[in-house]
Amino acid sequence: MSKILKKCNKCLQKYEYGKSCSCLSKQNKKMLKITGKEDGFYASSVWRKLRKRIILRDGAFCRRCVAIRNTHINMYDTENLEVHHIKPRSEYPELELEPTNLVTLCKTCNLQLGTKTTLDFEFEAKPLAGPCL
């Protein structure tokens, strides 16, 4: 008797019907493990809640793409969003949860900015509505 297979929406690989694709468990583990960041900050519930609020504040798209990269063709990156610390956590630990020090970027833009302490585009953070955490 042959097995019924489904195609995963994420990785497009086939897996047995009634089971989960192996990429899902790998993805969940990857989300919790941030290489080089062993202090647990990015896995904390405080950071995860704040991160969601910052992404919503910034319209759920990369602010750098909007500002400089794709404005002439109206393409904005809404995939692989990350929240970037404008002033790095390593040098300014007191600003790690400060909303005005955070901006939503796509993974590409975040990697391009790296650990610079300034942005290469105009950005003014709006205050968050309601209690911070």
mmCIF file of C-alpha atoms in Angstrom:
data_model
loop_
_atom_site.group_PDB
_atom_site.id
_atom_site.type_symbol
_atom_site.label_atom_id
_atom_site.label_comp_id
_atom_site.label_asym_id
_atom_site.label_seq_id
_atom_site.Cartn_x
_atom_site.Cartn_y
_atom_site.Cartn_z
ATOM 1 C CA MET A 1 0.000 0.000 0.000
ATOM 2 C CA SER A 2 1.435 3.377 -0.927
ATOM 3 C CA LYS A 3 1.646 6.313 1.448
ATOM 4 C CA ILE A 4 -0.245 9.530 0.849
ATOM 5 C CA LEU A 5 2.138 12.471 0.616
ATOM 6 C CA LYS A 6 1.581 16.185 1.083
ATOM 7 C CA LYS A 7 3.752 19.076 -0.036
ATOM 8 C CA CYS A 8 5.003 21.487 2.644
ATOM 9 C CA ASN A 9 4.037 25.120 2.026
ATOM 10 C CA LYS A 10 7.306 26.358 3.558
ATOM 11 C CA CYS A 11 10.037 24.164 2.049
ATOM 12 C CA LEU A 12 8.033 22.492 -0.779
ATOM 13 C CA GLN A 13 9.300 19.027 0.215
ATOM 14 C CA LYS A 14 6.915 16.060 0.387
ATOM 15 C CA TYR A 15 6.049 14.433 3.696
ATOM 16 C CA GLU A 16 3.664 11.714 4.859
ATOM 17 C CA TYR A 17 0.032 12.723 5.357
ATOM 18 C CA GLY A 18 -0.889 12.971 9.046
ATOM 19 C CA LYS A 19 2.644 13.926 10.102
ATOM 20 C CA SER A 20 4.484 17.250 10.237
ATOM 21 C CA CYS A 21 7.172 18.299 7.824
ATOM 22 C CA SER A 22 10.665 18.089 9.297
ATOM 23 C CA CYS A 23 11.363 21.714 8.366
ATOM 24 C CA LEU A 24 8.841 22.912 10.959
ATOM 25 C CA SER A 25 10.742 21.494 13.919
ATOM 26 C CA LYS A 26 14.019 22.808 12.470
ATOM 27 C CA GLN A 27 12.462 26.255 12.047
ATOM 28 C CA ASN A 28 11.196 26.349 15.624
ATOM 29 C CA LYS A 29 14.612 25.359 16.974
ATOM 30 C CA LYS A 30 16.317 27.936 14.744
ATOM 31 C CA MET A 31 14.028 30.703 16.035
ATOM 32 C CA LEU A 32 15.050 29.988 19.607
ATOM 33 C CA LYS A 33 18.753 29.646 18.907
ATOM 34 C CA ILE A 34 20.466 32.870 17.931
ATOM 35 C CA THR A 35 24.097 32.068 17.188
ATOM 36 C CA GLY A 36 26.538 34.196 19.115
ATOM 37 C CA LYS A 37 23.833 35.479 21.471
ATOM 38 C CA GLU A 38 23.983 33.220 24.476
ATOM 39 C CA ASP A 39 22.434 35.623 26.998
ATOM 40 C CA GLY A 40 18.836 34.583 26.124
ATOM 41 C CA PHE A 41 17.731 38.144 25.396
ATOM 42 C CA TYR A 42 16.209 37.354 21.987
ATOM 43 C CA ALA A 43 14.326 34.344 23.367
ATOM 44 C CA SER A 44 12.826 36.303 26.290
ATOM 45 C CA SER A 45 9.092 36.983 26.346
ATOM 46 C CA VAL A 46 9.755 40.679 26.996
ATOM 47 C CA TRP A 47 11.772 40.971 23.757
ATOM 48 C CA ARG A 48 9.303 38.903 21.722
ATOM 49 C CA LYS A 49 6.360 41.078 22.807
ATOM 50 C CA LEU A 50 8.261 44.287 22.153
ATOM 51 C CA ARG A 51 9.473 42.984 18.785
ATOM 52 C CA LYS A 52 5.879 42.329 17.653
ATOM 53 C CA ARG A 53 4.836 45.820 18.747
ATOM 54 C CA ILE A 54 7.754 47.454 16.897
ATOM 55 C CA ILE A 55 6.926 45.567 13.692
ATOM 56 C CA LEU A 56 3.293 46.672 13.962
ATOM 57 C CA ARG A 57 4.361 50.255 14.720
ATOM 58 C CA ASP A 58 6.492 50.308 11.564
ATOM 59 C CA GLY A 59 3.692 49.004 9.357
ATOM 60 C CA ALA A 60 5.008 45.415 9.113
ATOM 61 C CA PHE A 61 7.520 46.166 6.376
ATOM 62 C CA CYS A 62 11.167 47.090 6.109
ATOM 63 C CA ARG A 63 11.594 50.808 6.790
ATOM 64 C CA ARG A 64 14.902 50.948 4.897
ATOM 65 C CA CYS A 65 13.400 49.396 1.761
ATOM 66 C CA VAL A 66 10.669 52.022 1.888
ATOM 67 C CA ALA A 67 13.121 54.859 2.481
ATOM 68 C CA ILE A 68 15.857 54.156 -0.048
ATOM 69 C CA ARG A 69 15.798 50.914 -1.971
ATOM 70 C CA ASN A 70 12.490 50.362 -3.716
ATOM 71 C CA THR A 71 10.527 53.593 -3.499
ATOM 72 C CA HIS A 72 10.478 54.078 -7.257
ATOM 73 C CA ILE A 73 8.832 50.686 -7.907
ATOM 74 C CA ASN A 74 6.703 50.478 -4.735
ATOM 75 C CA MET A 75 8.101 47.110 -3.624
ATOM 76 C CA TYR A 76 8.484 46.648 0.102
ATOM 77 C CA ASP A 77 9.914 43.624 1.862
ATOM 78 C CA THR A 78 7.427 42.110 4.311
ATOM 79 C CA GLU A 79 9.205 38.746 4.652
ATOM 80 C CA ASN A 80 11.987 37.858 7.110
ATOM 81 C CA LEU A 81 11.428 40.967 9.200
ATOM 82 C CA GLU A 82 13.835 41.670 12.035
ATOM 83 C CA VAL A 83 13.970 44.405 14.637
ATOM 84 C CA HIS A 84 17.281 46.245 14.502
ATOM 85 C CA HIS A 85 18.918 48.051 17.412
ATOM 86 C CA ILE A 86 20.068 51.403 16.015
ATOM 87 C CA LYS A 87 22.594 51.746 18.795
ATOM 88 C CA PRO A 88 23.967 48.216 19.380
ATOM 89 C CA ARG A 89 23.104 46.291 22.543
ATOM 90 C CA SER A 90 26.782 45.558 23.144
ATOM 91 C CA GLU A 91 27.641 49.248 23.489
ATOM 92 C CA TYR A 92 24.328 50.606 24.828
ATOM 93 C CA PRO A 93 22.707 47.911 27.004
ATOM 94 C CA GLU A 94 20.473 50.529 28.625
ATOM 95 C CA LEU A 95 18.742 51.066 25.232
ATOM 96 C CA GLU A 96 18.062 47.416 24.397
ATOM 97 C CA LEU A 97 14.314 47.742 25.144
ATOM 98 C CA GLU A 98 13.922 51.417 24.194
ATOM 99 C CA PRO A 99 11.352 51.674 21.350
ATOM 100 C CA THR A 100 13.031 54.754 19.855
ATOM 101 C CA ASN A 101 16.230 52.695 19.433
ATOM 102 C CA LEU A 102 14.440 49.998 17.420
ATOM 103 C CA VAL A 103 13.454 49.839 13.752
ATOM 104 C CA THR A 104 11.943 47.121 11.565
ATOM 105 C CA LEU A 105 14.223 45.907 8.772
ATOM 106 C CA CYS A 106 14.273 42.958 6.407
ATOM 107 C CA LYS A 107 17.093 40.479 6.915
ATOM 108 C CA THR A 108 19.040 41.872 3.925
ATOM 109 C CA CYS A 109 18.942 45.457 5.181
ATOM 110 C CA ASN A 110 19.778 44.390 8.738
ATOM 111 C CA LEU A 111 22.862 42.545 7.511
ATOM 112 C CA GLN A 112 23.903 45.499 5.351
ATOM 113 C CA LEU A 113 23.668 47.910 8.301
ATOM 114 C CA GLY A 114 25.500 45.532 10.623
ATOM 115 C CA THR A 115 26.643 47.191 13.842
ATOM 116 C CA LYS A 116 26.782 50.780 12.617
ATOM 117 C CA THR A 117 25.518 53.189 15.273
ATOM 118 C CA THR A 118 23.608 55.307 12.746
ATOM 119 C CA LEU A 119 21.090 54.586 10.018
ATOM 120 C CA ASP A 120 21.744 55.397 6.380
ATOM 121 C CA PHE A 121 18.147 56.555 5.861
ATOM 122 C CA GLU A 122 15.720 58.982 7.487
ATOM 123 C CA PHE A 123 13.697 57.387 10.275
ATOM 124 C CA GLU A 124 11.743 58.832 13.149
ATOM 125 C CA ALA A 125 10.292 56.286 15.539
ATOM 126 C CA LYS A 126 6.690 56.858 16.535
ATOM 127 C CA PRO A 127 5.914 56.282 20.213
ATOM 128 C CA LEU A 128 4.214 53.008 21.085
ATOM 129 C CA ALA A 129 0.591 53.236 22.163
ATOM 130 C CA GLY A 130 -0.301 51.803 25.546
ATOM 131 C CA PRO A 131 2.005 50.337 28.207
ATOM 132 C CA CYS A 132 5.369 49.228 26.867
ATOM 133 C CA LEU A 133 5.433 45.715 28.287
#
